[in-house]
Tab-separated table of C-alpha atoms in Angstrom:
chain	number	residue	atom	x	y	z
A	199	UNK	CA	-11.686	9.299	19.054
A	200	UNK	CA	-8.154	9.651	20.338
A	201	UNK	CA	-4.727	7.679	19.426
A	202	UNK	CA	-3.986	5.503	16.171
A	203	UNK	CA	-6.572	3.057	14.256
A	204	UNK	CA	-5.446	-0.470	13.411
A	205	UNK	CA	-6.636	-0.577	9.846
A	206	UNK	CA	-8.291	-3.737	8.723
A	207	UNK	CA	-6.759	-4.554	5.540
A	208	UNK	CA	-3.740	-2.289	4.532
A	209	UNK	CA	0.009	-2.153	5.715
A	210	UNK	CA	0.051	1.679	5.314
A	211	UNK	CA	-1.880	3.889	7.796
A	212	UNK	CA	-0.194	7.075	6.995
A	213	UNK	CA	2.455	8.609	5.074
A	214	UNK	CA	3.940	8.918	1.855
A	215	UNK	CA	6.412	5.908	1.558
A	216	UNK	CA	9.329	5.217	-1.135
A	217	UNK	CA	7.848	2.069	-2.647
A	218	UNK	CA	10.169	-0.279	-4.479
A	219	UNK	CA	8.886	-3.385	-6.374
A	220	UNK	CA	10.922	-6.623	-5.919
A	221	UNK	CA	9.657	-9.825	-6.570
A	222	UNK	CA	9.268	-12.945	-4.021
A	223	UNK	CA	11.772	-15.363	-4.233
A	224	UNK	CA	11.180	-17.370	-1.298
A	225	UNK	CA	7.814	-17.349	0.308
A	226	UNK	CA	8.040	-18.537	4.152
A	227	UNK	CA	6.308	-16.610	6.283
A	228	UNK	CA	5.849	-13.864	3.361
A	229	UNK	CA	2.777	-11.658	4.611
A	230	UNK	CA	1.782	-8.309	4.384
A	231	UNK	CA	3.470	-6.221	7.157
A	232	UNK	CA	6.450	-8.004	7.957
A	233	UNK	CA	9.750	-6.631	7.442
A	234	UNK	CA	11.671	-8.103	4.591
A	235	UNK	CA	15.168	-8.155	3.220
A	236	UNK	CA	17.211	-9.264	-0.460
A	237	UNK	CA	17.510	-12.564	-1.256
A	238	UNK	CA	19.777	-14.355	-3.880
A	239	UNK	CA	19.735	-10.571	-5.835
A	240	UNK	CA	18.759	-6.953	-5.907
A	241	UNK	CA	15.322	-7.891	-7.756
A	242	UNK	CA	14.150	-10.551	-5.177
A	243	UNK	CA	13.140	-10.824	-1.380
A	244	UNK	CA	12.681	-12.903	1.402
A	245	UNK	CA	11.439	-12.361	5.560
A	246	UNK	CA	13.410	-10.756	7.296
A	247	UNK	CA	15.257	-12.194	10.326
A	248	UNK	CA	17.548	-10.792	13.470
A	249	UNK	CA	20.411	-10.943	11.740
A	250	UNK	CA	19.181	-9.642	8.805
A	251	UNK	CA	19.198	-6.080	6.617
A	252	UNK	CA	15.832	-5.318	6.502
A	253	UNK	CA	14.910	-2.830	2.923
A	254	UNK	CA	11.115	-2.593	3.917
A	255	UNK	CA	7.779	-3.413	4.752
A	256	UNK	CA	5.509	-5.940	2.323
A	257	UNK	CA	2.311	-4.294	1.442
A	258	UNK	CA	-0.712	-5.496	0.407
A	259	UNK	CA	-1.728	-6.147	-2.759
A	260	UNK	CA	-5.126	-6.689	-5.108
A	261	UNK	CA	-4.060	-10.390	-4.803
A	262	UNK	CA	-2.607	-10.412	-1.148
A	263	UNK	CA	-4.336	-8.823	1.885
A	264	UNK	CA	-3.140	-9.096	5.486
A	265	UNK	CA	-3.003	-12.813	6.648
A	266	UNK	CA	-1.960	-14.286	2.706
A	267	UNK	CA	0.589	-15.403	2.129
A	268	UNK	CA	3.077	-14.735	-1.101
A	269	UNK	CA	4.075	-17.030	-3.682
A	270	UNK	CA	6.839	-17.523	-5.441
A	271	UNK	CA	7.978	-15.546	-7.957
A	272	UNK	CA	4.945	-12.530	-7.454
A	273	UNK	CA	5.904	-8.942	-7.318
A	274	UNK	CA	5.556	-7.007	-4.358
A	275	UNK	CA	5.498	-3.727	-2.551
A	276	UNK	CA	8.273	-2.900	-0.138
A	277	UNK	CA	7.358	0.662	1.505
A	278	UNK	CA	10.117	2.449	3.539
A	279	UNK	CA	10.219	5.933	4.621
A	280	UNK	CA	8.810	8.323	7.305
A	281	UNK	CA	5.443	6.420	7.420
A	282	UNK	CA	3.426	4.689	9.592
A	283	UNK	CA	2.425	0.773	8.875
A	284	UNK	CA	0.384	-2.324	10.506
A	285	UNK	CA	3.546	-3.661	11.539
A	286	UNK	CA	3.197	-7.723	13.437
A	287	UNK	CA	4.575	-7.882	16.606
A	288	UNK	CA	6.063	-11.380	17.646
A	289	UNK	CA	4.137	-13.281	20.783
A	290	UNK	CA	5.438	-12.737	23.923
A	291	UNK	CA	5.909	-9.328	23.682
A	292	UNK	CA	4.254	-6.756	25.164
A	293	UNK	CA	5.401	-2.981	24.162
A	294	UNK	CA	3.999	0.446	25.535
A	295	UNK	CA	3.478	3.622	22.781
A	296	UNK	CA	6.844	5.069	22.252
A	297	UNK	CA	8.652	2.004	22.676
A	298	UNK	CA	11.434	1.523	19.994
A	299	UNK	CA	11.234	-1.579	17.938
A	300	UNK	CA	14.099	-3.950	16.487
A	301	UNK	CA	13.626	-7.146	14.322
A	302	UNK	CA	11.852	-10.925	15.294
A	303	UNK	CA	12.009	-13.967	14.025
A	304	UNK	CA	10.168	-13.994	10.866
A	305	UNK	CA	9.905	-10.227	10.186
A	306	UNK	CA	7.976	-9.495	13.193
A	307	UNK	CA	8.657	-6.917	15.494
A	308	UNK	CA	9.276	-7.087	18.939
A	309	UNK	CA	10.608	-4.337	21.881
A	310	UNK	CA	14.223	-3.535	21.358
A	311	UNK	CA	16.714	-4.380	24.983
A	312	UNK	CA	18.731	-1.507	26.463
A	313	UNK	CA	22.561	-2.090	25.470
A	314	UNK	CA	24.294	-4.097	29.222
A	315	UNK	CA	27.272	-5.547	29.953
A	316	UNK	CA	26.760	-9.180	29.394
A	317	UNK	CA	26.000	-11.567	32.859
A	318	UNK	CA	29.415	-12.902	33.933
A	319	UNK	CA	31.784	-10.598	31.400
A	320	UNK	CA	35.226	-9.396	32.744
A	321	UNK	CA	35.820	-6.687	34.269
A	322	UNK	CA	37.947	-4.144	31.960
A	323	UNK	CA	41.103	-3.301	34.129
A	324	UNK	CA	43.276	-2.338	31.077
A	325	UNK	CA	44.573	1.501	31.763
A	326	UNK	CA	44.209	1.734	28.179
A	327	UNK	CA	40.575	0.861	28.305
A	328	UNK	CA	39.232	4.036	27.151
A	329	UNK	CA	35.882	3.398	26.138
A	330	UNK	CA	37.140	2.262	22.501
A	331	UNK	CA	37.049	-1.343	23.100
A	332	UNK	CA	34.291	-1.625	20.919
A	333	UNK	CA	34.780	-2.313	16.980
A	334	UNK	CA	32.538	-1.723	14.042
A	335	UNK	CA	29.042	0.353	13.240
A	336	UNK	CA	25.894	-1.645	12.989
A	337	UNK	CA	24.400	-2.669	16.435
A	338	UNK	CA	23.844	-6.311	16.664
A	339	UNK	CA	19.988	-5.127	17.020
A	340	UNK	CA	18.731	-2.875	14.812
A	341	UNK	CA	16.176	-0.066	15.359
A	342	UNK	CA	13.443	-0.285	12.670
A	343	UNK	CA	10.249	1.747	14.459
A	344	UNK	CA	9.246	3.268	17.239
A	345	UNK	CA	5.581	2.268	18.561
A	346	UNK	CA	2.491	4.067	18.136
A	347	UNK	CA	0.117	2.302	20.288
A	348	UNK	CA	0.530	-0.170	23.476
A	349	UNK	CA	0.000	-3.518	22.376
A	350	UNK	CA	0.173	-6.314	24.997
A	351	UNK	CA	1.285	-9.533	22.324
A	352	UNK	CA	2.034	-11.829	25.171
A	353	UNK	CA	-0.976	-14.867	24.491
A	354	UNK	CA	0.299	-14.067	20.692
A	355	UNK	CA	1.393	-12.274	17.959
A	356	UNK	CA	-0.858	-8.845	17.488
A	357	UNK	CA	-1.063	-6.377	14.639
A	358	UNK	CA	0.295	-2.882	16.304
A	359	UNK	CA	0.757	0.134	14.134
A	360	UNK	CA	4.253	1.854	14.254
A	361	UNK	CA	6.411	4.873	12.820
A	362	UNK	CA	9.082	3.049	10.471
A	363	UNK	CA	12.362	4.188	11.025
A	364	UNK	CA	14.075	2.222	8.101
C-alpha cells in the first residue's frame, strides 16, 4: 500500500530520534505530538507557541497516549532529530505532501506563508537600499517539518505525519 501510515497510538513513525527527558511544568494543551518548548528552566516544558523556541516533539508514554493530556510535574519524552512523527495540524489548514510546516497556536502545526512585502509598506527609494535593510537571523516563522502526506484540516484539527526538521 503506497505513501505514509498514520499510526494509531505513537508520536514516532520512523526514525531514530535524540530523546531528552524534561518534566511538565505547565500542562495546557500538553498532548502527545505537539511541539513543545522550556519553561521557567532547562529541566521543565510547556506547548509551544508562534513565538516560541520549540526543543521537540512530546511522545507518548505508558501513562499518556495520543489525546491525554499531561500533568503537572510528570516526565516526558521530547524527540528531535531526522525522524518522522504524528505531528497535529491546527484547523483551518489544509497542506499538500511536501509542504513545509512552521508553528500554531498550541504546538500545532500549520502550512508555513511565502516571505512578501507587507500590504501597504513603503516603497524603498533609498540609493543605499541594497538589499541589507533587513536585521537579525531567526525568521519570525520558523520551519519545523516538511509534510509527508496531504491532509485537508479545514472542518478541524487532523493528525498528519511529517519529517521534523528541528
Amino acid at each position: 500500500m503506497p505513501g505514509v501510515v498514520t499510526p494509531e497510538n505513537a508520536v514516532l513513525v520512523q526514525g531514530t530520534p535524540l530523546v531528552e527527558e524534561l518534566i511538565c511544568k505547565t500542562p495546557t494543551n500538553c498532548t502527545p505530538g505537539v511541539l513543545v518548548t522550556r519553561d521557567t528552566d532547562d529541566d521543565h516544558f510547556k506547548v509551544c507557541q508562534p513565538t516560541d523556541t520549540p526543543l521537540g516533539w512530546l511522545d507518548t508514554s505508558y501513562k499518556y497516549g495520543i489525546g491525554d493530556t499531561y500533568e503537572a510535574d510528570q516526565p516526558a519524552r521530547i524527540l528531535k532529530g531526522d525522524i518522522f512523527v504524528r505531528a497535529i495540524l491546527a484547523a483551518g489548514e489544509n497542506v499538500t505532501k511536501g509542504d513545509y510546516l512552521t508553528i500554531a497556536a498550541d504546538g500545532r502545526v500549520k502550512k508555513a506563508s511565502p516571505l512578501a512585502v507587507q500590504a501597504g509598506a513603503t516603497s524603498v527609494t533609498s540609493t543605499a537600499a541594497n538589499g541589507q535593510i533587513l536585521e537579525g537571523g531567526v525568521p519570525p516563522e520558523v520551519i519545523v517539518a516538511q509534510a509527508e502526506q496531504s491532509v485537508d484540516a479545514t472542518a478541524g484539527e487532523a493528525a498528519i505525519v511529517v519529517r521534523s526538521l528541528i
